[in-house]
């Protein structure tokens, strides 16, 4: 069982090694990288490539580690007790399973995605240390220990908003997804648009990497924006030489798909016109 | 098996632990990937490095341990491109420049420069900080350019293809380089500590419901203390003069701060604090606030952050009338001490590289005045500064 990328996901060799190490050893894989480099998609693709069910756990600022294990729905129990429901006598009825529990009792070894772990409270990763290490936890209300049937493949993504504790990091494999270079990017685009003309792709990538070079952009265009843009170009039937010439005010054709803020558009306009003047002079 | 490599990593300051080393050995034993030096590099990186800021250091140690390459002792002994261009102007005559251009543009120019620098090294054995001749400024003055051209490493390209770890693509994620807005935000979050203070006075609604439910329906009131953001910051920014180079870095720091704190007051000064400060740099001469008013307005629990290069004439600190802009009745040092005595939690962030601090008398003096609490404006420096403020 080796992960080698899929027909819709291009994996670099270092990524493959990191994924396979984490799958084989049953340790979590921590993935970081610029927004839009496919951190979340990676988990989906691993699940698809290895034919495993995917369990997603999206972390928000209010998420607690406990939510991933189970919750005791005391309010429902209160309501039931007021209504005289017979279920109230069995506390088991009010234990709601979390994602981690689901992953632990899944028949097939699942892929568990813990998405954007850095969004949560600073203590969150520490609270999951034991659970991810031993792959078991204890339910106090029912005096029961939940043990993983098989260690799930855990993929954790982070955007660096908070530093993660060392003890947590020591237990993970780590991979930093770098922004793809032009050849890798060409392969990525080819995976999504196999029928795209090579000439158009080449021109589009030139324009794209030129834009990414503009200093001081608030949000540099990423892979997902490039893919959207190429879809637009294809839909509009823009010829490659029109791309080379550029659109109005020297901006790339349909630049709205790449640049998302007014400031960035102005900045790019200035930078591009400067570059052209230099080219002429 | 790789104990020496492991120890090298630790010596280079990477926080690798025994657990991680054992994980690596286990992964090798389980034959996670096909045996090749490249895969081994990827595997050991995934197992041992947990922070992209450390990947560059790791690459260097790896290159040293497995290729027998000379370790780069000073990571910043690389020459920024801008500096090289200046050097080109200095060393090459116009004819030579034209000839080099004719030869094949910048790459060829680089080669010529490399030769020139080779001679240069012989003349300047002692210092790797000062590379130029004829009294050029300290190396750090131009700052570290992450896109810098590595002269030494470039040469190895002629011998063989550059390996992945030799490309050192993660160099600009190293935490000793200067910071951008995002990095600052990450660092400043440390400062944002929420604390519940005072007596329990607020009804905790979810807590009450939960406790009542657990109590099988008998009301059980729960109270919590009110929530305050206890962090208040007074930010004093140096603007103008020698700081113009760093205004951008400061502006970034400033924008980052804005969204991080509820109580943030910022003022500008020029070189050193005197009897007045200003809030808006475009109206600096019209709209000034007396420093004493600032000290009276903001209580002593404010945390004080100076941002400035402290590079000035020593007279500005020690002499009446030493200011470059106006006649000051009291020397800068007196004002600085006065401000520091009001705010016990204070740090000075300096955008200049730490290595050049020694070359300025005024930096040494300010360093002493702030009680050694001067930190470079790098991610590591910010971390240290914020730890200091949290004391």
Coordinates of C-alpha atoms in Angstrom, one line a residue, chain A:
Chain A
X1 CA 0.0 0.0 0.0
X2 CA 2.0 2.9 -1.3
X3 CA 0.8 6.4 -2.0
X4 CA 2.1 7.7 -5.4
X5 CA -0.3 10.5 -6.1
X6 CA -3.5 10.0 -8.1
X7 CA -4.8 10.9 -11.6
X8 CA -6.0 14.2 -10.2
X9 CA -3.3 15.0 -7.8
X10 CA 0.4 15.5 -8.5
X11 CA 2.6 14.5 -5.6
X12 CA 6.2 15.5 -5.4
X13 CA 8.7 12.7 -4.3
X14 CA 9.2 14.3 -0.9
X15 CA 5.5 14.4 -0.2
X16 CA 5.2 10.7 -1.2
X17 CA 7.9 9.7 1.2
X18 CA 6.3 11.7 4.0
X19 CA 2.9 10.2 3.4
X20 CA 4.1 6.7 3.1
X21 CA 6.2 7.0 6.3
X22 CA 3.1 8.2 8.2
X23 CA 0.9 5.5 6.7
X24 CA 3.3 2.7 7.5
X25 CA 4.2 3.8 11.0
X26 CA 0.7 5.0 11.9
X27 CA 1.8 8.4 13.0
X28 CA 0.0 11.6 12.2
X29 CA 1.2 13.6 9.2
X30 CA 1.3 17.4 9.8
X31 CA 1.0 19.4 6.6
X32 CA 1.8 23.1 6.3
X33 CA 2.1 25.4 3.3
X34 CA 0.9 28.5 1.6
X35 CA -2.9 28.8 1.2
X36 CA -4.1 27.1 -2.0
X37 CA -1.3 24.5 -2.3
X38 CA -3.7 21.6 -1.7
X39 CA -3.2 20.7 1.9
X40 CA -6.8 19.7 2.5
X41 CA -7.2 18.0 -0.8
X42 CA -4.1 15.9 0.0
X43 CA -6.2 14.0 2.6
X44 CA -9.0 13.4 0.2
X45 CA -6.6 12.1 -2.4
X46 CA -4.8 9.8 0.1
X47 CA -8.2 8.3 0.9
X48 CA -9.1 7.9 -2.7
X49 CA -5.7 6.5 -3.7
X50 CA -5.7 3.9 -0.9
X51 CA -9.4 3.3 -1.2
X52 CA -10.1 4.3 2.4
X53 CA -13.1 6.1 3.9
X54 CA -12.3 9.8 4.7
X55 CA -13.5 11.3 8.0
X56 CA -13.1 15.1 8.1
X57 CA -12.9 17.1 11.2
X58 CA -12.8 20.9 10.6
X59 CA -11.5 22.8 13.4
X60 CA -12.9 26.2 14.4
X61 CA -11.8 28.7 17.1
X62 CA -14.4 27.2 19.5
X63 CA -13.6 23.6 18.9
X64 CA -12.4 21.6 21.9
X65 CA -10.5 18.4 21.9
X66 CA -13.4 16.8 23.7
X67 CA -15.6 17.4 20.7
X68 CA -13.6 15.0 18.7
X69 CA -14.0 12.3 21.3
X70 CA -17.6 12.5 22.4
X71 CA -20.1 14.9 23.9
X72 CA -22.5 14.4 26.7
X73 CA -25.8 16.0 25.6
X74 CA -27.0 17.0 29.1
X75 CA -29.6 19.4 27.7
X76 CA -31.4 16.6 25.8
X77 CA -31.3 14.6 28.9
X78 CA -32.8 17.4 30.9
X79 CA -35.6 17.8 28.4
X80 CA -36.3 14.1 28.4
X81 CA -36.4 14.0 32.1
X82 CA -39.0 16.8 32.2
X83 CA -41.1 14.9 29.6
X84 CA -40.8 11.7 31.5
X85 CA -39.1 9.8 28.6
X86 CA -37.8 6.4 29.6
X87 CA -34.6 6.9 27.7
X88 CA -33.4 9.2 30.5
X89 CA -32.3 6.4 32.7
X90 CA -29.6 5.2 30.4
X91 CA -26.8 7.8 30.1
X92 CA -25.6 5.9 27.0
X93 CA -28.4 7.5 25.0
X94 CA -26.9 11.0 25.5
X95 CA -23.3 10.3 24.6
X96 CA -22.8 11.7 21.1
X97 CA -19.8 10.3 19.2
X98 CA -17.1 12.6 17.9
X99 CA -15.0 12.3 14.7
X100 CA -12.1 10.6 16.5
X101 CA -14.5 7.9 17.9
X102 CA -15.9 7.4 14.5
X103 CA -12.4 6.9 13.1
X104 CA -11.5 4.5 15.9
X105 CA -14.4 2.2 15.4
X106 CA -14.5 2.3 11.6
X107 CA -14.4 -1.2 10.0
X108 CA -11.9 -0.2 7.4
X109 CA -8.8 1.7 8.3
X110 CA -9.9 5.3 7.6
X111 CA -8.1 8.5 6.8
X112 CA -8.9 11.1 9.4
X113 CA -8.4 14.7 8.4
X114 CA -8.0 17.3 11.2
X115 CA -8.2 20.4 9.2
X116 CA -6.7 23.7 10.3
X117 CA -5.6 22.6 13.7
X118 CA -4.1 26.0 14.4
X119 CA -7.5 27.7 14.4
X120 CA -8.4 26.1 17.8
X121 CA -7.3 27.1 21.3
X122 CA -3.6 26.8 22.0
X123 CA -4.2 23.9 24.4
X124 CA -6.1 21.9 21.8
X125 CA -3.2 19.8 20.3
X126 CA -2.0 19.0 23.8
X127 CA -5.4 17.7 24.8
X128 CA -5.2 15.2 21.9
X129 CA -1.7 14.0 22.6
X130 CA -2.6 10.8 24.4
X131 CA -5.5 10.0 22.1
X132 CA -3.4 10.3 18.9
X133 CA -0.5 8.5 20.5
X134 CA -2.2 5.5 22.1
X135 CA -5.3 5.7 19.8
X136 CA -7.6 5.2 22.7
X137 CA -9.6 7.3 25.2
X138 CA -11.9 6.9 28.2
X139 CA -15.5 7.8 28.4
X140 CA -16.1 8.9 32.0
X141 CA -19.9 8.9 31.9
X142 CA -20.1 5.3 30.8
X143 CA -16.8 4.0 32.3
X144 CA -15.8 2.6 28.9
X145 CA -12.5 2.7 27.0
X146 CA -12.7 3.3 23.3
X147 CA -9.7 1.7 21.5
X148 CA -9.0 2.0 17.8
X149 CA -9.6 -1.2 15.8
X150 CA -6.7 -0.1 13.6
X151 CA -4.7 3.1 13.7
X152 CA -6.4 5.6 11.4
X153 CA -4.2 7.5 8.9
X154 CA -4.2 11.0 10.4
X155 CA -3.6 14.0 8.3
X156 CA -3.4 17.4 10.1
X157 CA -3.2 20.7 8.3
X158 CA -2.0 24.0 9.8
X159 CA -1.7 27.6 8.5
X160 CA 0.8 28.6 11.1
X161 CA -1.6 30.9 13.0
X162 CA -0.4 29.4 16.3
X163 CA 2.7 27.5 17.2
X164 CA 2.1 23.9 18.0
X165 CA 3.5 22.4 21.2
X166 CA 6.8 20.5 20.9
X167 CA 5.4 17.3 22.5
X168 CA 2.7 17.2 19.8
X169 CA 5.2 17.9 17.0
X170 CA 7.5 15.1 18.2
X171 CA 4.8 12.6 17.5
X172 CA 4.1 13.7 13.9
X173 CA 5.8 13.5 10.5
X174 CA 6.0 16.9 9.0
X175 CA 5.7 18.1 5.4
X176 CA 5.8 21.6 4.1
X177 CA 4.1 22.0 0.7
X178 CA 6.2 24.4 -1.2
X179 CA 4.6 26.5 -3.9
X180 CA 4.9 24.3 -7.1
X181 CA 7.6 25.3 -9.6
X182 CA 6.6 25.8 -13.2
X183 CA 7.2 22.2 -14.4
X184 CA 5.2 20.7 -11.5
X185 CA 2.5 23.3 -12.0
X186 CA 2.3 22.3 -15.7
X187 CA 1.7 18.8 -14.6
X188 CA -0.9 19.8 -12.1
X189 CA -2.8 21.8 -14.7
X190 CA -2.5 18.9 -17.2
X191 CA -4.1 16.7 -14.6
X192 CA -7.1 19.0 -14.4
X193 CA -7.3 20.0 -18.1
X194 CA -5.9 17.2 -20.1
X195 CA -7.1 18.8 -23.4
X196 CA -5.6 22.2 -22.8
X197 CA -3.3 23.4 -25.7
X198 CA 0.4 23.4 -24.7
X199 CA 0.8 26.9 -26.1
X200 CA -2.0 28.3 -24.0
X201 CA -0.7 26.6 -20.9
X202 CA 2.8 28.0 -21.5
X203 CA 1.6 31.5 -21.9
X204 CA -0.8 31.2 -19.0
X205 CA 2.0 30.0 -16.7
X206 CA 4.3 32.8 -17.8
X207 CA 1.7 35.4 -16.9
X208 CA 0.9 33.6 -13.7
X209 CA 4.4 33.4 -12.4
X210 CA 5.0 37.0 -13.5
X211 CA 2.1 38.0 -11.3
X212 CA 3.4 36.0 -8.4
X213 CA 6.7 37.9 -8.7
X214 CA 5.0 41.3 -8.1
X215 CA 6.3 42.5 -4.7
X216 CA 4.0 43.4 -1.9
X217 CA 0.8 41.6 -3.1
X218 CA -1.7 41.0 -0.3
X219 CA -2.7 37.7 -1.6
X220 CA -0.5 36.1 -4.2
X221 CA -2.5 34.0 -6.7
X222 CA -2.3 30.3 -5.8
X223 CA -2.9 27.0 -7.6
X224 CA -6.6 27.0 -7.1
X225 CA -6.8 30.5 -8.6
X226 CA -4.7 29.5 -11.6
X227 CA -7.0 26.5 -12.2
X228 CA -10.1 28.8 -12.1
X229 CA -8.4 31.2 -14.4
X230 CA -7.5 28.6 -16.9
X231 CA -11.1 27.3 -16.9
X232 CA -12.2 30.8 -17.7
X233 CA -9.7 31.2 -20.5
X234 CA -10.8 27.9 -22.0
X235 CA -14.5 28.8 -21.7
X236 CA -13.9 32.2 -23.3
X237 CA -11.7 30.6 -26.0
X238 CA -8.9 33.1 -25.4
X239 CA -6.1 32.5 -28.0
X240 CA -2.5 32.2 -26.7
X241 CA -1.3 35.3 -28.5
X242 CA -4.0 37.4 -26.8
X243 CA -2.6 36.3 -23.5
X244 CA 0.8 37.4 -24.6
X245 CA -0.5 40.8 -25.6
X246 CA -2.4 41.2 -22.4
X247 CA -5.8 42.9 -22.0
X248 CA -6.8 46.5 -21.2
X249 CA -4.3 48.7 -19.4
X250 CA -1.7 45.9 -20.0
X251 CA -3.2 43.7 -17.4
X252 CA -3.6 40.0 -18.1
X253 CA -6.8 38.9 -19.7
X254 CA -9.5 38.1 -17.1
X255 CA -7.2 39.0 -14.3
X256 CA -10.1 39.1 -11.9
X257 CA -9.8 35.4 -11.4
X258 CA -6.2 35.8 -10.1
X259 CA -6.2 39.0 -8.2
X260 CA -8.8 39.4 -5.5
X261 CA -8.3 42.8 -4.1
X262 CA -8.5 46.3 -5.6
X263 CA -5.1 47.2 -4.1
X264 CA -3.4 44.2 -5.6
X265 CA -4.8 45.1 -9.0
X266 CA -3.4 48.6 -8.8
X267 CA -0.1 47.4 -7.5
X268 CA 0.2 44.9 -10.4
X269 CA -0.8 47.4 -13.0
X270 CA 2.1 49.6 -11.8
X271 CA 4.6 46.8 -11.6
X272 CA 3.7 45.5 -15.0
X273 CA 3.9 48.9 -16.7
X274 CA 7.2 49.5 -15.1
X275 CA 8.5 46.2 -16.3
X276 CA 7.4 47.0 -19.8
X277 CA 9.0 50.4 -19.8
X278 CA 12.3 48.8 -18.7
X279 CA 11.9 46.2 -21.4
X280 CA 11.5 49.0 -24.0
X281 CA 14.3 51.2 -22.6

